[in-house]
Coordinates of C-alpha atoms in Angstrom, one line a residue:
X19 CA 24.1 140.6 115.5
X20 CA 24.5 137.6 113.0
X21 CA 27.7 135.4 114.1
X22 CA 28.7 135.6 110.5
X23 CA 29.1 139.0 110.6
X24 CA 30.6 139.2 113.9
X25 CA 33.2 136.4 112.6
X26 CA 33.6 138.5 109.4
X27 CA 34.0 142.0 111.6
X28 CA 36.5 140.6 113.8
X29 CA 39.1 138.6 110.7
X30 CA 38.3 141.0 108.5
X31 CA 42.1 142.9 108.6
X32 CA 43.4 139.1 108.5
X33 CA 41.3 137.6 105.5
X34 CA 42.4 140.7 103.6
X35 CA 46.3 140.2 104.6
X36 CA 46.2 136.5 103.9
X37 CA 43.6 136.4 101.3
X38 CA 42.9 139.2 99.9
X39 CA 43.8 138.3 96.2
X40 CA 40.8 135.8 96.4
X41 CA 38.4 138.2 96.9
X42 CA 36.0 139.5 94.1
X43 CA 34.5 143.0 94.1
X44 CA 31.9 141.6 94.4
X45 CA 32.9 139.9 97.5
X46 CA 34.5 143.2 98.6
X47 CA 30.8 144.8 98.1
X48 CA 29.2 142.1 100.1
X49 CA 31.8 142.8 103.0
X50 CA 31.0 146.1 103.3
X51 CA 27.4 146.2 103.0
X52 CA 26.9 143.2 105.9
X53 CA 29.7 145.1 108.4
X54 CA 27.8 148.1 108.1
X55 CA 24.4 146.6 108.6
X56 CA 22.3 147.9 111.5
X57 CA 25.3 149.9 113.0
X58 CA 24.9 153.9 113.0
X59 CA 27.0 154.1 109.1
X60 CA 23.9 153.1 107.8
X61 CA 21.6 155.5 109.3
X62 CA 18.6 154.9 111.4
X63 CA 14.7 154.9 110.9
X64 CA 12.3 156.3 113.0
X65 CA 9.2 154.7 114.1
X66 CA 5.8 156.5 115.6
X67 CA 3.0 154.6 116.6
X68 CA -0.3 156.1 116.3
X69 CA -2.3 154.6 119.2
X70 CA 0.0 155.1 122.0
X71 CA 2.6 157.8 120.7
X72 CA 5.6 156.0 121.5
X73 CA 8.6 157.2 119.1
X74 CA 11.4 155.0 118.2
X75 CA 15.0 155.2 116.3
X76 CA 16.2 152.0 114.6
X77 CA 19.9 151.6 112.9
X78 CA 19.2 150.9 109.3
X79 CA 20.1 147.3 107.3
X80 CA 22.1 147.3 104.9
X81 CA 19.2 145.2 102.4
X82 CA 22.3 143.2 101.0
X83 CA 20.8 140.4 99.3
X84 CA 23.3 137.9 100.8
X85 CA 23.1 139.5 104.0
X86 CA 21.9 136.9 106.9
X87 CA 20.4 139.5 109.6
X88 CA 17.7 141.7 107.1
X89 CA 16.3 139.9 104.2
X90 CA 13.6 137.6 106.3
X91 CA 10.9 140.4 104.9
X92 CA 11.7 140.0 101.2
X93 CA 11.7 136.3 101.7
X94 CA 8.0 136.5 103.3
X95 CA 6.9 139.0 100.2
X96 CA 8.6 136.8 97.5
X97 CA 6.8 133.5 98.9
X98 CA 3.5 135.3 99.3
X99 CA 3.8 136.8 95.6
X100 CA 4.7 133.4 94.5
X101 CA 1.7 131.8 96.3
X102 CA -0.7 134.3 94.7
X103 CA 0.4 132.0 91.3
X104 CA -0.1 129.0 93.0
X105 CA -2.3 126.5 90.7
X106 CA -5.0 124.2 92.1
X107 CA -2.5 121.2 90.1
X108 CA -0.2 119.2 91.4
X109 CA 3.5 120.5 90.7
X110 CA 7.4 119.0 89.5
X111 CA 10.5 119.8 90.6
X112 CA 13.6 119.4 88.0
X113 CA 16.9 120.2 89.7
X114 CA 19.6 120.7 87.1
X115 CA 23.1 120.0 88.7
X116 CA 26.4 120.7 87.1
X117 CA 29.5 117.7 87.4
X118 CA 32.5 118.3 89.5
X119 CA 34.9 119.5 86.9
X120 CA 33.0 122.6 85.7
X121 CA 32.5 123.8 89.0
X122 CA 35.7 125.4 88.5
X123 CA 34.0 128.2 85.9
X124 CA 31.7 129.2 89.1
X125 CA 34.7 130.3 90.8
X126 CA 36.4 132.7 88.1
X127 CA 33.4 133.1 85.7
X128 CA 30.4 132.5 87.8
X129 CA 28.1 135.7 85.6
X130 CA 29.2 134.0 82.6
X131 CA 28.3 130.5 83.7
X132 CA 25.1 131.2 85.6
X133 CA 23.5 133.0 82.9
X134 CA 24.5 130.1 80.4
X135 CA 23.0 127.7 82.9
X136 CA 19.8 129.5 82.7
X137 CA 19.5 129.9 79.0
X138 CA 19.9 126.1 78.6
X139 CA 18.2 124.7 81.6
X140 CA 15.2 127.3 80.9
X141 CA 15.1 126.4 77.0
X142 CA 15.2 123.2 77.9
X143 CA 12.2 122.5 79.6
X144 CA 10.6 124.7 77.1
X145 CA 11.6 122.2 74.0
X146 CA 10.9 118.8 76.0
X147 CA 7.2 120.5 76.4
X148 CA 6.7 121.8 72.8
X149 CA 7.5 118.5 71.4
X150 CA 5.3 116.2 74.5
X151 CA 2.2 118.4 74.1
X152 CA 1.3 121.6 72.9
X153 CA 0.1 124.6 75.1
X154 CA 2.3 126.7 76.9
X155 CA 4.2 125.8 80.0
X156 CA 5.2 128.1 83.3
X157 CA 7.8 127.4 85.7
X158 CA 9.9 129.1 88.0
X159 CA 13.9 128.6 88.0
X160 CA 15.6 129.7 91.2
X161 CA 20.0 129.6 90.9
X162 CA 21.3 127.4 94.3
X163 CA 25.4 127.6 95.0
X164 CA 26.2 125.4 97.6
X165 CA 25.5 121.8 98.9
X166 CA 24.6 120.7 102.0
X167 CA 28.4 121.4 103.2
X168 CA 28.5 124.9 101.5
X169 CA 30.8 124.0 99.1
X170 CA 30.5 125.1 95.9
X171 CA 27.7 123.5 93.7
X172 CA 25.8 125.6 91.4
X173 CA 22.2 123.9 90.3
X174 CA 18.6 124.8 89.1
X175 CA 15.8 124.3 90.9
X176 CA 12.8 124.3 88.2
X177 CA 9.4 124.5 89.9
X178 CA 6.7 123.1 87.2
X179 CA 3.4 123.2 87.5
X180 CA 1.7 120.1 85.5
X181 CA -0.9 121.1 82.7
X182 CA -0.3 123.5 79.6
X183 CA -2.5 126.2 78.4
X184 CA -3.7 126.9 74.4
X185 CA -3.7 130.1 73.9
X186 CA -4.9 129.6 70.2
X187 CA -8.3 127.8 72.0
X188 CA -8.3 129.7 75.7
X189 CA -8.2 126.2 77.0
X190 CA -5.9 124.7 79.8
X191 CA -4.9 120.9 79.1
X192 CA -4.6 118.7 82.4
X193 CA -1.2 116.4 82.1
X194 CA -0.5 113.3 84.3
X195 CA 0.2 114.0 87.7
X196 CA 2.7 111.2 88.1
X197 CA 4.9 111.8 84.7
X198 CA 6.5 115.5 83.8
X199 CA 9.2 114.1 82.2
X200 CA 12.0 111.4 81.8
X201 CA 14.7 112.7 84.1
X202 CA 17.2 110.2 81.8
X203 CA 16.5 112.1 78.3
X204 CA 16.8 115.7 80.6
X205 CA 20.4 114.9 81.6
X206 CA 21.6 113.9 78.0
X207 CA 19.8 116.9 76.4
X208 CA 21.0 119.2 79.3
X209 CA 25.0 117.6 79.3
X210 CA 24.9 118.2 75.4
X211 CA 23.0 121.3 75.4
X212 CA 25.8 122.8 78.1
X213 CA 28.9 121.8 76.2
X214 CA 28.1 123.3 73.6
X215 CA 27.2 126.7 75.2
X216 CA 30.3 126.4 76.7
X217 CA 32.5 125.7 73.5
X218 CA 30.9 128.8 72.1
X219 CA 30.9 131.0 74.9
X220 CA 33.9 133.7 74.8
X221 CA 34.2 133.6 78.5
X222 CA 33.7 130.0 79.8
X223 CA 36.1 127.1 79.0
X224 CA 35.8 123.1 79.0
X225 CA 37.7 121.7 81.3
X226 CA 39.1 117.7 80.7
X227 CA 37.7 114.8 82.0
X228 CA 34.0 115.9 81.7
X229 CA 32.0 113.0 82.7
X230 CA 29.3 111.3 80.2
X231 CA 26.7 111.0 82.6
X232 CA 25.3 113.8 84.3
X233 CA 22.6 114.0 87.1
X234 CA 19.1 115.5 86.7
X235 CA 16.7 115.1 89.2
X236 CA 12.3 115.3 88.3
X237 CA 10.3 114.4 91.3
X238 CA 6.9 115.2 92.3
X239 CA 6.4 117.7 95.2
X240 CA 2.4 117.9 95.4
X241 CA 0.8 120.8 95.2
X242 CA 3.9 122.9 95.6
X243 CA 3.6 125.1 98.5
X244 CA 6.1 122.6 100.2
X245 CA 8.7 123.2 97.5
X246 CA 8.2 126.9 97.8
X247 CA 8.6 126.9 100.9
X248 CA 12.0 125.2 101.0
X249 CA 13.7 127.2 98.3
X250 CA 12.5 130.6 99.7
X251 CA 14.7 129.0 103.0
X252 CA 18.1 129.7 100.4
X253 CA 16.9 132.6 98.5
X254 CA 17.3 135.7 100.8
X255 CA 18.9 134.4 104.2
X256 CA 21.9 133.8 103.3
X257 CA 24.1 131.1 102.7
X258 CA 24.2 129.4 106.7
X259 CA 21.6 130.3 109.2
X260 CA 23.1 131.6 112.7
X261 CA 21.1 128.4 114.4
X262 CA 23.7 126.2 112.1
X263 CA 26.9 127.8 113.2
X264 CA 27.1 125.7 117.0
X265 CA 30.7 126.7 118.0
X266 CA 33.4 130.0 116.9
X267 CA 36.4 130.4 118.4
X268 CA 39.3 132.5 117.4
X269 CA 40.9 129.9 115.3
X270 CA 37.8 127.6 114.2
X271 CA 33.8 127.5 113.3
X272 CA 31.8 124.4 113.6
X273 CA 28.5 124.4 111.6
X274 CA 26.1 121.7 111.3
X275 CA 24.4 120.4 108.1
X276 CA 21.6 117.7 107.4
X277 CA 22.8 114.7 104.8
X278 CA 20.4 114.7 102.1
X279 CA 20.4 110.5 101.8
X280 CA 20.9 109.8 105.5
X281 CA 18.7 113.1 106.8
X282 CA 20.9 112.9 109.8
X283 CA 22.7 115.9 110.8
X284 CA 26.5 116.7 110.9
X285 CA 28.7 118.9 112.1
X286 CA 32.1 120.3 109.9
X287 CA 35.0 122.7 111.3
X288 CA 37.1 124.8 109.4
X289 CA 39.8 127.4 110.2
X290 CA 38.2 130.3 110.7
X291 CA 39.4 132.2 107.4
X292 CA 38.5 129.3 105.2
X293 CA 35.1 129.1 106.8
X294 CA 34.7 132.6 105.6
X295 CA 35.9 132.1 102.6
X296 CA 33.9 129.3 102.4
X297 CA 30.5 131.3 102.7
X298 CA 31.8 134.6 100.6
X299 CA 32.4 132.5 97.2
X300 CA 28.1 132.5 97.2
X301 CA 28.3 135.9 96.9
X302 CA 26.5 136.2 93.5
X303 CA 27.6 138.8 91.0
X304 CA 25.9 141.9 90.7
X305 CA 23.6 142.5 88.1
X306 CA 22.3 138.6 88.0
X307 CA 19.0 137.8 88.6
X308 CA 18.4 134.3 90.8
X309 CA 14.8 133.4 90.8
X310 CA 13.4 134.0 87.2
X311 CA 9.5 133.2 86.5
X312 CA 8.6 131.6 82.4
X313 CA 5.7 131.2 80.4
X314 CA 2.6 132.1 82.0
X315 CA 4.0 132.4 85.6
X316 CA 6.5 135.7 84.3
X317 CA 5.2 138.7 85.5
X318 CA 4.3 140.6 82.2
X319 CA 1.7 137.3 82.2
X320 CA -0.4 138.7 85.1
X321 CA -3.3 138.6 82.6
X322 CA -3.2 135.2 81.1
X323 CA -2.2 134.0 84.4
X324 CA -5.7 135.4 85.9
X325 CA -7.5 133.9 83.1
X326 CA -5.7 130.4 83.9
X327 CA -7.0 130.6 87.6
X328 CA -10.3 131.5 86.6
X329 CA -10.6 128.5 84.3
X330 CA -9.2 126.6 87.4
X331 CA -11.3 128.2 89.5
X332 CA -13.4 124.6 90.6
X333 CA -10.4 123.1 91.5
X334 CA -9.9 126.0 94.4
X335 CA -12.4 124.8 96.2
X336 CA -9.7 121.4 96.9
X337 CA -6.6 123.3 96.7
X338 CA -5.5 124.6 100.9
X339 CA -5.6 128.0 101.1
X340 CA -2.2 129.5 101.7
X341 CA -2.9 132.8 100.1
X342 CA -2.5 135.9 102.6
X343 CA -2.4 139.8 102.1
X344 CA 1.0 141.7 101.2
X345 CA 1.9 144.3 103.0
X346 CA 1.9 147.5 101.1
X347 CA 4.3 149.3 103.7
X348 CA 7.3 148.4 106.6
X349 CA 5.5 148.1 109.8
X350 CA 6.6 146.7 113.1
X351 CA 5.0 146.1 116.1
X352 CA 5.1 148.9 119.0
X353 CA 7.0 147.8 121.8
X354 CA 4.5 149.5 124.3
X355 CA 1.2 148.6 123.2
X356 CA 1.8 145.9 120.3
X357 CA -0.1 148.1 118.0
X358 CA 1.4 148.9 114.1
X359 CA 4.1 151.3 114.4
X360 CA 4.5 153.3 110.8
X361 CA 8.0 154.5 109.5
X362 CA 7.9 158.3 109.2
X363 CA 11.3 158.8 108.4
X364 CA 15.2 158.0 107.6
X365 CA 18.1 159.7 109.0
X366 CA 21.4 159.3 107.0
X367 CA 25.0 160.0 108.2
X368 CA 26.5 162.9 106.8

């Protein structure tokens, strides 16, 4: 069992006494969903595998999103889907961060906020390309919470591919590898752009001492598979990996965390309830969507994205191939013979 949830199962009754008014429903959701998970509440599935008959009875997960002991299968699908868009081009990453002082708004109107920072970051990327070149750009945006500490730090990370496609001429125009765009111009368009998505939003407010600078970030990540790969690490396994947390006692947690400048690792203790708490304000509300796909990558696009790989098609031939089949049902391997067992059926408490 995750030592999250064990942590979680065994303060539960205290967090609630002591800090109960900070929790969100859709904290309160979270909690349940992740102390049921893989326990006989859930239910159980059973297993039968064809070549040697063995016949098996698993407890169920829950499939909570933020859940850190049942999601490693929807991380493999989502990066195998996202590898079947994968260009032969050489890719950007834009990470749009968010200052200190409206960090605040994640806490008690993170919907609100998150879907703003979208709409902006999204549009954008979408303006800065209209007016450079025309043709239509793709990207994917995928919504990150935390630092390296877990604290709270909402940010965008914005995978671009480099080229743009004409739909007017069914031609794709190449775009230099080394230049997406000025990261300086980004962060003054994106600080503007925010403020005043915030001063008209009915939700959100500004708090004072917004600073004038604010930080984006546009590097080059090579042909992208790398940068996949590290964002599908945050997306479904929740917010700290069990291999992280090194000690728990009754009364503290240390976890470890790498420094992004330094890339030296180091360790932070907490009192146990904060530590929770710590991890349970990532819990994103229900409803919101965290890795969204634009342009010619979106999924109504499958067509015109087929056409763009066809045209691309030489450039395959140089491109590593990362691309593998997706499973079309839950299998696991048979504990007897190692052959596919196939899931046959689902038992539910009454």
């Amino acid at each position: 069992m995750s030592a999250f949830i064990q942590l979680l199962r065994a303060h539960k009754g205290e967090l609630e006494r002591l800090h109960g008014h900070e929790l969100t429903t859709d904290m309160r959701c979270a909690i349940s969903a992740l102390l049921r998970c893989k326990t006989e509440q859930q239910g159980r599935s059973q297993w039968y595998c064809a070549h040697c008959h063995h016949d098996d009875r698993l407890p169920l997960s829950c499939g909570h999103r933020h859940c850190p002991q049942c999601q490693q299968r929807t991380t493999a699908d989502w990066l195998q889907r996202q590898h079947r868009k994968l260009l032969p081009v050489h890719y950007f990453m834009v990470t749009l961060t968010l200052p200190y002082q409206l960090r605040v708004l994640a806490r008690y109107q993170p919907k609100a906020l998150y879907q703003t920072m979208f709409h902006v970051g999204t549009q954008l990327l979408k303006d800065f390309a209209h007016h450079q070149q025309q043709g239509e750009l793709g990207f994917t945006a995928v919504l990150h919470t935390h630092s390296r500490q877990r604290n709270l730090h909402p940010h965008l990370h914005i995978i671009v591919p480099t080229g743009r496609y004409d739909a007017s001429k069914q031609a794709w125009h190449r775009s230099d590898k080394r230049y997406l765009f000025n990261a300086f111009a980004l962060a003054k368009v994106w600080r503007a752009r925010m403020l005043e998505a915030i001063n008209q939003s009915n939700e959100l407010w500004l708090p004072m001492g917004i600073p004038k600078q604010w930080v984006v970030d546009c590097r080059r990540v090579g042909y992208g598979k790398a940068a996949l790969d590290y964002l599908s690490r945050y997306l479904y396994q929740g917010v700290l990996p069990d291999r992280d947390i090194l000690r728990t006692s009754d009364h503290k947690v240390t976890f470890r965390y790498r420094d992004g400048q330094s890339k030296q690792w180091h360790t932070r203790t907490l009192p146990t309830l904060q530590f929770l708490l710590l991890i349970l304000q990532h819990v994103l509300p229900k409803g919101l969507q965290r890795v969204r796909d634009y342009g010619y990558l979106r999924g109504s696009a499958s067509e015109l994205l087929k056409r763009i790989q066809l045209a691309l098609l030489p450039l395959f031939y140089v491109m590593p191939t990362i691309v593998t089949p997706i499973r079309s049902k839950a299998t696991r391997p048979c504990p007897c013979c190692q052959h596919d067992m196939d899931c046959v059926g689902i038992t539910r408490p009454r």
